[in-house]
Coordinates of C-alpha atoms in Angstrom, one line a residue:
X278 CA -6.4 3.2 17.4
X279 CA -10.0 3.5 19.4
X280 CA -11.9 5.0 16.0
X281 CA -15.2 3.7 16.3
X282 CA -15.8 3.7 13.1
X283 CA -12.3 2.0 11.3
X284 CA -11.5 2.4 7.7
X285 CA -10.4 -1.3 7.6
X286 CA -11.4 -4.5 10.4
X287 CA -9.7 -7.7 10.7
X288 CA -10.7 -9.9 13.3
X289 CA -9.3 -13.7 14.0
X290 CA -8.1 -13.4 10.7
X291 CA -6.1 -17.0 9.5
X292 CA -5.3 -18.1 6.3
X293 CA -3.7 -21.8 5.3
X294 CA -2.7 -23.5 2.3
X295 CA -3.2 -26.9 1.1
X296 CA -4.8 -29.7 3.1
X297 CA -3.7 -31.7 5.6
X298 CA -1.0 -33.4 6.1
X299 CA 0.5 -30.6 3.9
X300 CA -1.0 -27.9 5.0
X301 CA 0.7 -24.6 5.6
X302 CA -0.6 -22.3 8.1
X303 CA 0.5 -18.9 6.8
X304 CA -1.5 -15.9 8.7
X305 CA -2.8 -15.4 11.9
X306 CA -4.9 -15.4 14.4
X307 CA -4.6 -11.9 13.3
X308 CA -6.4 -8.5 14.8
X309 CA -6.2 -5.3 12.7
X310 CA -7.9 -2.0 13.2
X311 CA -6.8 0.8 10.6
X312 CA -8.5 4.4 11.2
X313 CA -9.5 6.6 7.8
X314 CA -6.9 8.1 7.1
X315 CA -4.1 6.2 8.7
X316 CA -1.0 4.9 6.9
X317 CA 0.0 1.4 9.1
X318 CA 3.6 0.1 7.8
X319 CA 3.7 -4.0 8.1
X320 CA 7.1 -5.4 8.8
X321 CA 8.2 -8.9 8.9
X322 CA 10.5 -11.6 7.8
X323 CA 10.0 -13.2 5.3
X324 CA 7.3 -15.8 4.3
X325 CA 5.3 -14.4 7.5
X326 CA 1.9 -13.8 5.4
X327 CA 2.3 -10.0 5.0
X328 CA 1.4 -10.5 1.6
X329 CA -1.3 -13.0 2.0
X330 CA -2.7 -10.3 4.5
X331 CA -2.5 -7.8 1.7
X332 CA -4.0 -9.7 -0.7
X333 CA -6.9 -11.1 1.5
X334 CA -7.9 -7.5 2.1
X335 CA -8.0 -6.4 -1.6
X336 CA -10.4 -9.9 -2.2
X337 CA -8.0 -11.8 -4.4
X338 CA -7.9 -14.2 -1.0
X339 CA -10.3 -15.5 1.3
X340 CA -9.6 -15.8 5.0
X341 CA -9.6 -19.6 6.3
X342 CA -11.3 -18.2 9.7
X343 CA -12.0 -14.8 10.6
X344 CA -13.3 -11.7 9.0
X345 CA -12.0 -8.7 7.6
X346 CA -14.0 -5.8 6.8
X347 CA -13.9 -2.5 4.7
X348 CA -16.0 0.2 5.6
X349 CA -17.0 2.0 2.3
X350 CA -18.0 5.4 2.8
X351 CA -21.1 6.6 0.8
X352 CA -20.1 8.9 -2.2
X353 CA -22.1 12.0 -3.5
X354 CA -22.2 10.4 -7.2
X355 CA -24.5 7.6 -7.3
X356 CA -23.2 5.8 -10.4
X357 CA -19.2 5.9 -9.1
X358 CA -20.5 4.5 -5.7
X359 CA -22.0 1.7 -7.5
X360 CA -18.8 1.1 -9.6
X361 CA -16.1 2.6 -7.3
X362 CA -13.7 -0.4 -5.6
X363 CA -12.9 0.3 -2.2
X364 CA -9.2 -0.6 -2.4
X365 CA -6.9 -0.7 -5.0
X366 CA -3.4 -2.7 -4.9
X367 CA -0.2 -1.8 -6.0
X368 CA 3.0 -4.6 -6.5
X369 CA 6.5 -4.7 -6.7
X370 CA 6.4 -5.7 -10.4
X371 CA 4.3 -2.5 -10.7
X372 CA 1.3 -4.7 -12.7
X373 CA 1.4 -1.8 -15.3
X374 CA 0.3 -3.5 -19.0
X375 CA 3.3 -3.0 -21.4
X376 CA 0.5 -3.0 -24.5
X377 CA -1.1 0.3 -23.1
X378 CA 0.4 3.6 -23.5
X379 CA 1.8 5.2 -19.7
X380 CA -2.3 7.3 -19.8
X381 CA -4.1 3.9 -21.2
X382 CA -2.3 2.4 -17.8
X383 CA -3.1 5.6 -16.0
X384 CA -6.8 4.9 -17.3
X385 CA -7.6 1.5 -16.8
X386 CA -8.9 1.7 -13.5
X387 CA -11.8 4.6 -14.6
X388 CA -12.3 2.4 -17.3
X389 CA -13.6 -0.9 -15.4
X390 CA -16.3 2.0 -13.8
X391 CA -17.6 3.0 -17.1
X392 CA -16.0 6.6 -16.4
X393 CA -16.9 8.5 -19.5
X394 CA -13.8 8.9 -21.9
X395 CA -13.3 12.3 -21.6
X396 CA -13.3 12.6 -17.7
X397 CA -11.0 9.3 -17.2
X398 CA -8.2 11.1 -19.9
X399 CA -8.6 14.2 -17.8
X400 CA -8.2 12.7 -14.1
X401 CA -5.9 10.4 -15.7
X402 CA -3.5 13.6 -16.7
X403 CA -4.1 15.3 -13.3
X404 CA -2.4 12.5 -11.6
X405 CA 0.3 11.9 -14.9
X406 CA 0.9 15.5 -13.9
X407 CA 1.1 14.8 -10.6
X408 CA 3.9 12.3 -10.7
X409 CA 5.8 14.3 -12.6
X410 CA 5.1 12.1 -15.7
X411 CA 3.3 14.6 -17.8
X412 CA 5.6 14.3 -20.7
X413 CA 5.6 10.3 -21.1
X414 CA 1.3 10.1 -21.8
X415 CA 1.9 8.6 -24.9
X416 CA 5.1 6.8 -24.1
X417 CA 4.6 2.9 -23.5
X418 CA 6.3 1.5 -20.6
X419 CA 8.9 -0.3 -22.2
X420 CA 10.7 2.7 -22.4
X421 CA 10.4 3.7 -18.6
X422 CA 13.1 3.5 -16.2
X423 CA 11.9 1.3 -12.9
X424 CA 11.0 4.4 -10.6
X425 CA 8.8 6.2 -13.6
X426 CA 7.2 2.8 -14.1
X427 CA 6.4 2.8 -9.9
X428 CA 5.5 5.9 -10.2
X429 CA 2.7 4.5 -13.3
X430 CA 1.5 2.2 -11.2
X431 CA 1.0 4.9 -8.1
X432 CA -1.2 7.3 -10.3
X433 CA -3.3 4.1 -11.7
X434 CA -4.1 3.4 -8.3
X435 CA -4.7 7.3 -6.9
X436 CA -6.8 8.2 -10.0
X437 CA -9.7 5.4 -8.9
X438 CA -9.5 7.8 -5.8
X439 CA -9.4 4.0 -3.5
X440 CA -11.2 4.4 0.1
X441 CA -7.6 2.0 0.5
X442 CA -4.6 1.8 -0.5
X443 CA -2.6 -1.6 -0.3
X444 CA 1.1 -1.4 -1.3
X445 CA 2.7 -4.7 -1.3
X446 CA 6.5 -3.5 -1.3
X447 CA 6.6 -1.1 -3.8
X448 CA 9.7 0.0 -3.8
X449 CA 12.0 -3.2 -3.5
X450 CA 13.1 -3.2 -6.9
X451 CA 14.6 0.2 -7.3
X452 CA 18.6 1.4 -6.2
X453 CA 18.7 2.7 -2.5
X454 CA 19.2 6.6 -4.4
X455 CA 15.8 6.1 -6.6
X456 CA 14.2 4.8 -3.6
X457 CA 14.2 7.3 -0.9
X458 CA 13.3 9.5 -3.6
X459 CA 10.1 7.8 -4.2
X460 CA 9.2 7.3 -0.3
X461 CA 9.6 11.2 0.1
X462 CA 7.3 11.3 -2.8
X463 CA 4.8 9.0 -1.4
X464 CA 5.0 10.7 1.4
X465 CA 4.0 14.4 0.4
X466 CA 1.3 13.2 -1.7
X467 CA -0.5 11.0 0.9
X468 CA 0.0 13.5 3.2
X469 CA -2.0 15.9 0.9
X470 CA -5.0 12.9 -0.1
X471 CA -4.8 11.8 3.2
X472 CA -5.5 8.1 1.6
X473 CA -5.7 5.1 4.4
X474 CA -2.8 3.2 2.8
X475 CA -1.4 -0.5 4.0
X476 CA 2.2 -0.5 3.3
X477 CA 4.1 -3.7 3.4
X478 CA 8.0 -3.4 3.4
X479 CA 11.1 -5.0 4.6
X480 CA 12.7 -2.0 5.2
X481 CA 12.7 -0.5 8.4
X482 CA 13.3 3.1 7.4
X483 CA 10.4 3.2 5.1
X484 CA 8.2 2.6 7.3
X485 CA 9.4 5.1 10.1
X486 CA 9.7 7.6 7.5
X487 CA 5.9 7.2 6.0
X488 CA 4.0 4.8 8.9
X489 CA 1.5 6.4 11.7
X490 CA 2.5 3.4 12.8
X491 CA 4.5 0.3 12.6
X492 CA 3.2 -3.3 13.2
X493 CA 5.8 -6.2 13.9
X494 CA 4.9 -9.6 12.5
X495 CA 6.1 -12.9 14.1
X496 CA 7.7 -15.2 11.7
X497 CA 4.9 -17.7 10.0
X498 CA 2.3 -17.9 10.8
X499 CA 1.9 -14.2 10.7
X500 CA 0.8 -12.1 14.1
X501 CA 0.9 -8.7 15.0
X502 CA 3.5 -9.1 17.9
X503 CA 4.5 -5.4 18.2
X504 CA 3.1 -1.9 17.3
X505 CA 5.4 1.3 17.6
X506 CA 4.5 5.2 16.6
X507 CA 7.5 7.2 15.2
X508 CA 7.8 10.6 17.2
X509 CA 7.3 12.6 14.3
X510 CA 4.5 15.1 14.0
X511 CA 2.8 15.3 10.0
X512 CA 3.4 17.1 8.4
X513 CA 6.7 15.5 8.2
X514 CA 9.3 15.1 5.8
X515 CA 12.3 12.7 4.6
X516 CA 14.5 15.0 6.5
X517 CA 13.7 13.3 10.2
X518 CA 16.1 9.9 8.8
X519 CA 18.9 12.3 10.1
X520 CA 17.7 12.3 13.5
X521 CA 18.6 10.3 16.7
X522 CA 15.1 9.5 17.6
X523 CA 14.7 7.6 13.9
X524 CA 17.6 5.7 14.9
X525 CA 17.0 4.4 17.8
X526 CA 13.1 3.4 16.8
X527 CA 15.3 1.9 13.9
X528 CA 17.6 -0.1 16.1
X529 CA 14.5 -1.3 18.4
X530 CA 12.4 -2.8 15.4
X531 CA 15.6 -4.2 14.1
X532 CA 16.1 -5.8 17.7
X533 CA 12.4 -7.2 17.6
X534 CA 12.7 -8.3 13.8
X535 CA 16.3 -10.0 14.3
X536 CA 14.4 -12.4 17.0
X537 CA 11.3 -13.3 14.5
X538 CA 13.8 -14.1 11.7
X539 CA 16.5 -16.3 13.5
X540 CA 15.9 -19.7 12.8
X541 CA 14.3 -21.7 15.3

């Protein structure tokens, strides 16, 4: 995308593990442009450092070489600027705490920024409300099914209102069913937030169905060997997996993954 001005920058980007002789080289070189408001899709096989990638941009990694920036935009409230992080991270596990009740969890994000108690409870039961999860405040997650826990861990992260949103395979733990019911979720509501969002997944429907675009990664060390647009105009829907133009972008990034992830 040629936005001057992009959300998120990665230039050069590399990352390796250990030290020689043992060293791993796990990402890059990498370039990576993301535009406000975009939602880029990574796909991959696996071990190519779509996850380092993820994790380098939230902070909880440092490149090896390279840079990767975050443009934070300036907010009208001067204390939330000063607290507000710019991305927040959501896992497969969903990272929800199983001591704190499903609001506590909600919460806990406003709470790192000093967000007085009363306006953190009401933001975090806009977005309980939101996810359909209005009755379950006071539940603990123990007693969540899989897709309600995902669903926890998606208003924890929306209720920080995140500049970006990394999402590390979200959905890989729940039945096919549960699953496309949660992408057509996503969907709608980051359609409505227009939140720049980097979604990692192994599944190429996901990412036609919710991606601006689609990036193809080589197999490790990680590059961005491919970049596609699904030919669907937002606002869209889940109902364009029914069409032929989704299955033949399917087919071609299955074509360009099925090369990456034979062995060698």
């Amino acid at each position: 995308m040629g936005d001057p001005h992009p959300k998120l920058h990665a230039t050069d980007l590399t990352r390796t593990f250990g030290r020689p002789p043992r060293a791993v080289d796990a990402l890059g070189p990498l370039d990576l442009t993301v535009a406000p408001g975009e939602f880029v899709c990574l796909v991959g096989p696996s071990g190519c450092g779509k996850s380092t990638l993820l994790r380098i941009a939230a902070g909880l990694l440092r490149p090896s070489t390279g840079l990767l920036e975050i443009r934070s935009e300036p907010r009208p409230d001067a204390r939330r600027r000063r607290t507000a992080r710019p991305a927040a991270m959501i896992f497969q596990d969903y990272g929800i705490y199983d001591w704190k009740s499903v609001r506590a969890n909600v919460r806990f994000g406003l709470d790192i920024q000093r967000v007085p108690r009363r306006e953190a409870n009401a933001r975090a039961d806009t977005w309980l409300a939101r996810m359909g999860l209005a009755d379950f405040a006071d539940a603990y997650p123990a007693t969540l099914s899989g897709g309600m826990r995902q669903r926890v861990a998606i208003a924890r992260a929306l209720a920080v209102e995140p500049e970006l949103l990394l999402m590390d395979e979200p959905f890989a733990a729940l039945d096919a069913q549960l699953r496309t019911i949660l992408q057509d979720e996503l969907l709608e509501l980051t359609q409505s937030t227009r939140t720049t969002t980097l979604f990692i997944t192994h599944s190429l429907e996901e990412a036609i169905v919710l991606g601006d675009r689609v990036l193809v990664m080589s197999a490790r060390p990680g590059r961005i060997i491919a970049e596609r647009v699904p030919p669907f105009p937002r606002p869209r829907t889940g109902d364009i997996r029914t069409t032929p133009e989704f299955t033949s972008l399917r087919s071609e990034l299955w074509d360009l993954l099925r090369k990456e992830a034979a062995p060698a």
